[in-house]
mmCIF file of C-alpha atoms in Angstrom:
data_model
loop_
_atom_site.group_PDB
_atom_site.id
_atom_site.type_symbol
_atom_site.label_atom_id
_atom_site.label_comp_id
_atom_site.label_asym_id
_atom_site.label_seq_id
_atom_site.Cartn_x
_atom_site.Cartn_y
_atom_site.Cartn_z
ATOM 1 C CA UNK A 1 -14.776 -142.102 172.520
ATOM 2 C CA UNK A 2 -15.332 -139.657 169.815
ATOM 3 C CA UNK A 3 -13.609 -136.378 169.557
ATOM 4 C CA UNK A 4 -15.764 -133.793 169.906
ATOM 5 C CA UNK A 5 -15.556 -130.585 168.259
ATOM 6 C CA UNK A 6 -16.431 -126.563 167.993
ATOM 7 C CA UNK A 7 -18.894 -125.646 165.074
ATOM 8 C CA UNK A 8 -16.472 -124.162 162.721
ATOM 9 C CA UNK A 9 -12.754 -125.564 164.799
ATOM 10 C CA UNK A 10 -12.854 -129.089 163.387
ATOM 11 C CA UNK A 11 -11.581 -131.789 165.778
ATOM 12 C CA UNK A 12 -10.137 -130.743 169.613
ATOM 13 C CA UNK A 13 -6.760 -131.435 168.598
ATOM 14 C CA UNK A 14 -6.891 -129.434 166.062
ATOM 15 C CA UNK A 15 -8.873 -126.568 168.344
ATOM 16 C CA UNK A 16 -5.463 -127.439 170.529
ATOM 17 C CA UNK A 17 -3.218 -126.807 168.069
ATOM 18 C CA UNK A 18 -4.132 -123.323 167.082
ATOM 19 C CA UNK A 19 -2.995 -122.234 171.016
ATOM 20 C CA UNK A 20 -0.026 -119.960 171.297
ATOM 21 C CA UNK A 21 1.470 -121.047 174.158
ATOM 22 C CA UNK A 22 4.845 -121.169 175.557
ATOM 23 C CA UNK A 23 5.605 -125.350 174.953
ATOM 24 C CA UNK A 24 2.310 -126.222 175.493
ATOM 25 C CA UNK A 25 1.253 -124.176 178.488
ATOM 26 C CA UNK A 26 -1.348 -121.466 178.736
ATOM 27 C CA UNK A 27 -3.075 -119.613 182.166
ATOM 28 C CA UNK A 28 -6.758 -120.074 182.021
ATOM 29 C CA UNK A 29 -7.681 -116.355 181.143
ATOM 30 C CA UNK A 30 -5.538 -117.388 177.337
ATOM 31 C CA UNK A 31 -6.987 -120.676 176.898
ATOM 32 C CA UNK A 32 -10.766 -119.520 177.364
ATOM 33 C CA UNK A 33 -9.975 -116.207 175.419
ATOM 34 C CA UNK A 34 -8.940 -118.637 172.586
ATOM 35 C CA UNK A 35 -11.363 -121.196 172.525
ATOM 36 C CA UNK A 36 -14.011 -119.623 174.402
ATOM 37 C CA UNK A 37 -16.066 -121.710 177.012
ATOM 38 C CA UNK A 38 -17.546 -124.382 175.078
ATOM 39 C CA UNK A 39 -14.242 -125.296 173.873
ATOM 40 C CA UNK A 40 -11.910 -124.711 176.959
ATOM 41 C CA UNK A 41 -14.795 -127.152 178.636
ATOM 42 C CA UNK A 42 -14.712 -129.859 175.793
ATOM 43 C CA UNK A 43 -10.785 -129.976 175.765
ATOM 44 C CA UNK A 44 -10.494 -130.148 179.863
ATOM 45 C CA UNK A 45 -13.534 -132.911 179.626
ATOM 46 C CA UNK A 46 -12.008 -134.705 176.835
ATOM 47 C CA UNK A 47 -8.174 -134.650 178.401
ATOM 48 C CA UNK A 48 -6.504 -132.681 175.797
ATOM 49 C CA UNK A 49 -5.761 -130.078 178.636
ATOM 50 C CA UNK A 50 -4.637 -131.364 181.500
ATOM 51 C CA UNK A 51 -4.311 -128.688 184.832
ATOM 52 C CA UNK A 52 -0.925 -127.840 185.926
ATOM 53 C CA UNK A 53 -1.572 -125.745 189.625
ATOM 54 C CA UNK A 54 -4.459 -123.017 189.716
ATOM 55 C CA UNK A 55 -5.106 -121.047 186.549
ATOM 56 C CA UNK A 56 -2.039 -122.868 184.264
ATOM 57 C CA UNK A 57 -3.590 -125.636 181.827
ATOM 58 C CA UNK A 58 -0.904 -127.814 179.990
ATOM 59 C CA UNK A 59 -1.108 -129.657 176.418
ATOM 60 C CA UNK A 60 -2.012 -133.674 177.555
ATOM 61 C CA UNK A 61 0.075 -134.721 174.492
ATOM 62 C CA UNK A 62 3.473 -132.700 176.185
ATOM 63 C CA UNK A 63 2.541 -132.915 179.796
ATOM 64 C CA UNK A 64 6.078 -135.073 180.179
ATOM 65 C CA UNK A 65 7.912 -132.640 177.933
ATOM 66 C CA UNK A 66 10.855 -130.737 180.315
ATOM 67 C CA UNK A 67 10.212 -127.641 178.853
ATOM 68 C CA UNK A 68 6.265 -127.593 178.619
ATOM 69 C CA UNK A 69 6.737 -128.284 182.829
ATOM 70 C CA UNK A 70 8.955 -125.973 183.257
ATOM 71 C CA UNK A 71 6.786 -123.253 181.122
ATOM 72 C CA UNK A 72 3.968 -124.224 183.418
ATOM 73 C CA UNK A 73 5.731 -123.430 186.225
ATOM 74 C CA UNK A 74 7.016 -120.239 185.446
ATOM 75 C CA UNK A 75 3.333 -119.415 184.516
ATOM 76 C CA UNK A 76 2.249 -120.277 188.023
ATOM 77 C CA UNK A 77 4.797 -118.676 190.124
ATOM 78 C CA UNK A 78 6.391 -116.321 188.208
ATOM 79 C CA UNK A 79 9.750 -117.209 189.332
ATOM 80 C CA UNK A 80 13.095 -118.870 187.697
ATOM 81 C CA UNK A 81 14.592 -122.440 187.335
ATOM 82 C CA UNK A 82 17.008 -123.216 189.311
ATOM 83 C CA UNK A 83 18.767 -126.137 190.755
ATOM 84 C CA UNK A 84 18.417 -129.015 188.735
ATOM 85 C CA UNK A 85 16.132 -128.230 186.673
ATOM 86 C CA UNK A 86 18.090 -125.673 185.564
ATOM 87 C CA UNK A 87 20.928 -128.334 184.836
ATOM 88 C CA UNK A 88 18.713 -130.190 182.677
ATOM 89 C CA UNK A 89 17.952 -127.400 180.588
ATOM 90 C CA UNK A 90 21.783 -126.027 180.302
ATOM 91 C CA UNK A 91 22.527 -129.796 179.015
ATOM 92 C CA UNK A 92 23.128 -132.026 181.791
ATOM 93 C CA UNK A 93 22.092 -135.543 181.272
ATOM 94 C CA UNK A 94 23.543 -136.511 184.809
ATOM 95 C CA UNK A 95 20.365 -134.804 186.575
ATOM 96 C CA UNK A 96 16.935 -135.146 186.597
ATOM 97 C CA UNK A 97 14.692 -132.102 185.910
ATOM 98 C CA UNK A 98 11.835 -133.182 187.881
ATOM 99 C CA UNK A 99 10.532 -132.395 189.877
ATOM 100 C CA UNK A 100 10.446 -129.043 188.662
ATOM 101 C CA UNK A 101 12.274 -126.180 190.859
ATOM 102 C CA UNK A 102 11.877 -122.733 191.135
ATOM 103 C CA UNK A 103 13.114 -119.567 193.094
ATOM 104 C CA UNK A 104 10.457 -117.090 193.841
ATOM 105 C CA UNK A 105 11.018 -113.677 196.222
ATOM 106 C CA UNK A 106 10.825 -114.062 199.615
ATOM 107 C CA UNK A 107 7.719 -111.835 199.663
ATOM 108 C CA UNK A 108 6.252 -114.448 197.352
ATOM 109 C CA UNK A 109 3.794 -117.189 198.948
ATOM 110 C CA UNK A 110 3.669 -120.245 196.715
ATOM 111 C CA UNK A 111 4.240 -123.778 198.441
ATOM 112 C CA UNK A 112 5.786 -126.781 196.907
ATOM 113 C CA UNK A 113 3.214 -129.739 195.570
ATOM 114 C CA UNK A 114 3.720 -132.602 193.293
ATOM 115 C CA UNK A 115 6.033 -132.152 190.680
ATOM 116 C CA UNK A 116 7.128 -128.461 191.807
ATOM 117 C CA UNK A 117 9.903 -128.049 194.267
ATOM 118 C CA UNK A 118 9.542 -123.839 195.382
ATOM 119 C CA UNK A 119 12.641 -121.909 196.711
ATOM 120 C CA UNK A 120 12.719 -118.671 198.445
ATOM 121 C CA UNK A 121 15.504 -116.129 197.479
ATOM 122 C CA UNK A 122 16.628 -113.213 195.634
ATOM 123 C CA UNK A 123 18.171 -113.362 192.053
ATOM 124 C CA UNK A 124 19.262 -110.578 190.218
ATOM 125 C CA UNK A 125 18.616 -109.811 186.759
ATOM 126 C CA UNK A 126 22.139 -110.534 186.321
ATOM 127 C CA UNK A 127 21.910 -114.256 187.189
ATOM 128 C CA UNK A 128 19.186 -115.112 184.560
ATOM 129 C CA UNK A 129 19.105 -115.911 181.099
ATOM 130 C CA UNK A 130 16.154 -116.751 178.752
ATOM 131 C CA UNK A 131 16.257 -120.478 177.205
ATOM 132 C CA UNK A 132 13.331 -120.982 174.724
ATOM 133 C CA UNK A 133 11.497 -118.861 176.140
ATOM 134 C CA UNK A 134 12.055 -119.678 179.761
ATOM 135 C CA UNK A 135 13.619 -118.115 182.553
ATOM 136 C CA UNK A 136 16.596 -120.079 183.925
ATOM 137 C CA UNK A 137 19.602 -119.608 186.311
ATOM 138 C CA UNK A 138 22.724 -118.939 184.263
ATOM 139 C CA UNK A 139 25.093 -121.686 184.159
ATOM 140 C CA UNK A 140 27.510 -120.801 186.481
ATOM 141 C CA UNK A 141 24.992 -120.345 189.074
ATOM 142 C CA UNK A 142 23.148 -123.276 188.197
ATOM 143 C CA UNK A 143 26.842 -125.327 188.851
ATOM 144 C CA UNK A 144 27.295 -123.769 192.199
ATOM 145 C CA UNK A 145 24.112 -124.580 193.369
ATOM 146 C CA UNK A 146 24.130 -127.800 192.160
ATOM 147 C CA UNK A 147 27.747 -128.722 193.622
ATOM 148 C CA UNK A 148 26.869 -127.428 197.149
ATOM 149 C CA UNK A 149 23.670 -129.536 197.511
ATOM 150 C CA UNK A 150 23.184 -131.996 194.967
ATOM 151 C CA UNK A 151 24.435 -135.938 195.345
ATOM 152 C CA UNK A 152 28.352 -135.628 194.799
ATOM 153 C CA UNK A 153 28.889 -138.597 192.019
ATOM 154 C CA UNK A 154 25.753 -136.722 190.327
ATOM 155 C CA UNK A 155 27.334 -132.787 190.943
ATOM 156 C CA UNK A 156 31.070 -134.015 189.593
ATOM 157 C CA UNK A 157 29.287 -136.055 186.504
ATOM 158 C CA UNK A 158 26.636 -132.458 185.559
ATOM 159 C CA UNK A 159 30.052 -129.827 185.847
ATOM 160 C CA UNK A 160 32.069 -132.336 184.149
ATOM 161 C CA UNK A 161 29.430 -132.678 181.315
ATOM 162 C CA UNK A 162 28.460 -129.046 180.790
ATOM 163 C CA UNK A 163 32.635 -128.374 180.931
ATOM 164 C CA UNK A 164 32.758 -130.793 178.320
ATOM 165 C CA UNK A 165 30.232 -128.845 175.984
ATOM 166 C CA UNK A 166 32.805 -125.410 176.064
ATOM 167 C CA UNK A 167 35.798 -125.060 174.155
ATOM 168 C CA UNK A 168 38.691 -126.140 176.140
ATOM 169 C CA UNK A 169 40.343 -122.505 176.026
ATOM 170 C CA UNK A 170 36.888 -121.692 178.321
ATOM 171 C CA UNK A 171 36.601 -123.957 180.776
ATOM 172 C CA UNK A 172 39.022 -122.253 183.253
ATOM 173 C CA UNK A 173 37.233 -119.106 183.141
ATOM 174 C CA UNK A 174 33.993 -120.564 183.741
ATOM 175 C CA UNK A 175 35.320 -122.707 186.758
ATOM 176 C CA UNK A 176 36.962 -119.334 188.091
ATOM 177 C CA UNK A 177 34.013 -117.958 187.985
ATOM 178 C CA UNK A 178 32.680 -120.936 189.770
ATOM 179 C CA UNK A 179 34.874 -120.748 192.410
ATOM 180 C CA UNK A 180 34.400 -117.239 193.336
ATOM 181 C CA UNK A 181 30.654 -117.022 193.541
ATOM 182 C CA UNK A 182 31.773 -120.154 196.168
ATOM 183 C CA UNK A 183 33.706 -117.822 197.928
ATOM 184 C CA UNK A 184 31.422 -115.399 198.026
ATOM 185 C CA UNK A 185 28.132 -117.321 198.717
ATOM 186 C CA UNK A 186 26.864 -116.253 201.672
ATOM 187 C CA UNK A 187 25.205 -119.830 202.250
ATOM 188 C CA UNK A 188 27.929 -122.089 203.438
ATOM 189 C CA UNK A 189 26.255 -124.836 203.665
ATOM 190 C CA UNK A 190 27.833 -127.247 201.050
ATOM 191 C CA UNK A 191 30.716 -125.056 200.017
ATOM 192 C CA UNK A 192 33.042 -127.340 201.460
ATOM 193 C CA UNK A 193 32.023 -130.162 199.084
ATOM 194 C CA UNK A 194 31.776 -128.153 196.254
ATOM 195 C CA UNK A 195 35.107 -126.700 196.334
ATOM 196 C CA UNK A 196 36.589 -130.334 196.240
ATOM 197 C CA UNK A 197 34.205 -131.501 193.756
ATOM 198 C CA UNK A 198 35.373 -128.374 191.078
ATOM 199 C CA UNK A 199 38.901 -129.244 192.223
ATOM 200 C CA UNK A 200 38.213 -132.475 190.122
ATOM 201 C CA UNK A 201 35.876 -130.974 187.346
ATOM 202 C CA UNK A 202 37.515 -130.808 184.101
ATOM 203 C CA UNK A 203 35.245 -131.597 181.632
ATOM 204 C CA UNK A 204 37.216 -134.524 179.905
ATOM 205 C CA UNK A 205 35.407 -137.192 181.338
ATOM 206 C CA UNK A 206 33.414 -139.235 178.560
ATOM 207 C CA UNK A 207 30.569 -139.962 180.895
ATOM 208 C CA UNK A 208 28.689 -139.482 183.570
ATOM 209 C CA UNK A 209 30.318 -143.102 184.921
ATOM 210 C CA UNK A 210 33.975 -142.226 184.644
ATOM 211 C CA UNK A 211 33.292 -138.533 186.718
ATOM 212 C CA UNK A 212 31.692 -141.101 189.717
ATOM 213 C CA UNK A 213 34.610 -143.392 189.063
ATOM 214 C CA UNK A 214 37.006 -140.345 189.422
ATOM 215 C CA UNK A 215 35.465 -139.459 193.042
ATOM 216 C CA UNK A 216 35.471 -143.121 193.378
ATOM 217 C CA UNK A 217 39.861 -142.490 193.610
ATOM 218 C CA UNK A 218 40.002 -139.959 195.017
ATOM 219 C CA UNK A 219 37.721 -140.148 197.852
ATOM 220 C CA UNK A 220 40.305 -143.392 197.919
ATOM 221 C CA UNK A 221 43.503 -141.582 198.461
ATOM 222 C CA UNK A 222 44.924 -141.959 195.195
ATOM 223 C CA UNK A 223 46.437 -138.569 193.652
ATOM 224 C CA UNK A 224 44.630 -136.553 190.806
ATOM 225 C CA UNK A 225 44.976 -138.401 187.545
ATOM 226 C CA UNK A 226 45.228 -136.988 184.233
ATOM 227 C CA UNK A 227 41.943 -137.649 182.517
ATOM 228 C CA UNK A 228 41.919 -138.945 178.977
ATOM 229 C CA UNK A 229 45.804 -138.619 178.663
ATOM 230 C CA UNK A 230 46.776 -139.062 175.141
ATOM 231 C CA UNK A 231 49.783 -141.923 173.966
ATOM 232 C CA UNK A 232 51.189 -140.270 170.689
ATOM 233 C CA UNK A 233 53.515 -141.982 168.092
ATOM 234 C CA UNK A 234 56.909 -140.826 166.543
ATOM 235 C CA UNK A 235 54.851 -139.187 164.436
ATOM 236 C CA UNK A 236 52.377 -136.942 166.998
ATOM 237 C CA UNK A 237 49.875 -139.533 165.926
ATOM 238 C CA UNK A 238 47.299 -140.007 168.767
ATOM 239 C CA UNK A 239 47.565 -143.993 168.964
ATOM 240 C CA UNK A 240 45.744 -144.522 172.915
ATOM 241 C CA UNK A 241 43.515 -142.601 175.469
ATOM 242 C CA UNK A 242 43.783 -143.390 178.758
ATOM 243 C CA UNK A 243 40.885 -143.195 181.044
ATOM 244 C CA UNK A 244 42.820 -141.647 183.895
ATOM 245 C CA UNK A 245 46.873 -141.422 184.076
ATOM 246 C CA UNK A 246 49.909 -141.017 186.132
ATOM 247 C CA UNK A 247 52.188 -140.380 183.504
ATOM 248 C CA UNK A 248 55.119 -139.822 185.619
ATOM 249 C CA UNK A 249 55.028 -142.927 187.004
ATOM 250 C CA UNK A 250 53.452 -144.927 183.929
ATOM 251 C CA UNK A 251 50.589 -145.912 185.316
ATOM 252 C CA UNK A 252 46.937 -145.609 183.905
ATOM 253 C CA UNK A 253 44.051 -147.337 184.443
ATOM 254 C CA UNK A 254 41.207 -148.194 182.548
ATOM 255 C CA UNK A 255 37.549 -147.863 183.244
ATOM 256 C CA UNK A 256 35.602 -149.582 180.270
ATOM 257 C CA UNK A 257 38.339 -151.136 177.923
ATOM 258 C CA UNK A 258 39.290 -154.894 177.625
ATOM 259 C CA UNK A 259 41.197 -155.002 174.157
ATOM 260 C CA UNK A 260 43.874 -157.528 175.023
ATOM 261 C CA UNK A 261 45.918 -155.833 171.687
ATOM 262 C CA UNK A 262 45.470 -152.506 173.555
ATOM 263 C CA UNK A 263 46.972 -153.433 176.913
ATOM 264 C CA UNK A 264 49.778 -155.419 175.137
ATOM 265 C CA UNK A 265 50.916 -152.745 172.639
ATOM 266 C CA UNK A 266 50.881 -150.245 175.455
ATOM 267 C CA UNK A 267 52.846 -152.893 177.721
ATOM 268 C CA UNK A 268 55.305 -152.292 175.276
ATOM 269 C CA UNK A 269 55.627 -148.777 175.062
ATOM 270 C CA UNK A 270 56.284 -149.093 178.930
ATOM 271 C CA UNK A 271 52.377 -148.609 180.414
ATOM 272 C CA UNK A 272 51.395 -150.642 183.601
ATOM 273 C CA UNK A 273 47.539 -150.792 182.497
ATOM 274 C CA UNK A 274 45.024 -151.522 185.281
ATOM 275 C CA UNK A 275 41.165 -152.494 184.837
ATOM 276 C CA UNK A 276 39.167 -151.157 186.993
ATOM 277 C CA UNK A 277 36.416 -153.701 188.912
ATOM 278 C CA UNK A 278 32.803 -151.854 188.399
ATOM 279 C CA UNK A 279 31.016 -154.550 189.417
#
């Protein structure tokens, strides 16, 4: 099909492209002001804007885009990202940001559909911060949410990767901070798991895999290793990392590594080295 186009716009993408929206999303009122009726109609007919709820039109080309979502969103509810969508935005890998979720005031009437997950509750200006543009849940808030409710392997894996993003010297503030707004919540539900689940958070973890395999121990009885414990030579020289370590007794084992040279030299310095079975 041929791209149609507005005398004097060239072709529809281009027409697109000279929008001003927030990552690709626009309310109905902006996209007709810009392109006026003949070409709001064209693009919609043609597929180059694609609805996102009533009055919020989204760029076809970025409709999968986190961010162009979540821009829609806040366009049609006028709320913040929470939950884990806010995770996804702060850097977590270990969540998904879709469905989209939002909080919106209690006096607010907007369901959930498709792809947009609505919350009732109160947030305080104090609790947001802006993110390219968008209004999200600060970190902090974003982890105690997502502790209390999400999966646990998923929760441990998202703290332990955003902890890993700080500076060391700032991760026990932030999981302070953590911990009181868990005291504090006035929701209980989940608290209880979350307090366990930032008792293990510590942000050395390499991946989303060895945080599940650490609630893998100790939901097995096995006391708190050290995580990524470092072997040093005579010289300070960092020769090994351990996955997880008992040093006082020796002991580490090993999530991902098979290097026969590995296990032997650190037989030698004394190490009982176990593989763990992920199969």
């Amino acid at each position: 099909m041929s791209r149609r186009a507005r005398p004097g716009f060239g072709t529809l993408d281009h027409v697109i492209d000279i929008l001003d929206g927030l990552h690709g999303a626009y309310t109905y009122p902006y996209a007709r002001s810009a392109l006026g009726e003949y070409g709001l109609r064209a693009a919609v007919d043609n597929g180059d804007l694609v609805g996102f709820g009533r009055g919020v039109l989204l760029d076809a080309r970025r409709v999968l885009d986190l961010r162009t979502r979540c821009a829609g969103a806040l366009l049609l509810t006028g709320g913040v990202l929470v939950g884990p969508t806010a995770a996804a935005l702060h850097g977590c890998s270990a969540i998904g940001g879709f469905p989209v979720h939002v909080r919106v005031p209690y006096t607010q009437r907007i369901r959930s559909r498709n792809g947009l997950v609505v919350h009732q509750g109160d947030v305080t200006p104090g609790e947001v911060t802006v993110m390219d543009g968008l209004r999200v849940l600060t970190m902090d808030r974003t982890i105690t949410e997502v502790l209390c409710s999400a999966p646990r392997r998923t929760a441990l894996a998202c703290a332990d990767q955003l902890l890993r993003a700080m500076r060391a010297e700032d991760r026990p503030d932030f999981i302070e901070s953590v911990a009181t707004q868990l005291a504090a919540r006035p929701d209980r539900r989940g608290t209880k798991q979350a307090a366990r689940l930032l008792s293990l958070a510590s942000g050395l973890p390499e991946s989303p895999a060895q945080s599940a395999f650490l609630l893998v121990l100790a939901d097995s009885g096995f006391p708190k290793p050290e995580c990524q414990y470092e072997i040093r030579d005579h010289n300070g020289q960092v020769r090994h990392r351990l996955d997880f370590a008992w040093p006082a007794h020796q002991v580490a084992l090993e999530h991902e590594d098979n290097d026969p040279s590995r296990a032997e030299d650190l037989h030698r310095r004394g190490w009982l080295i176990l593989q763990a079975d992920t199969e």
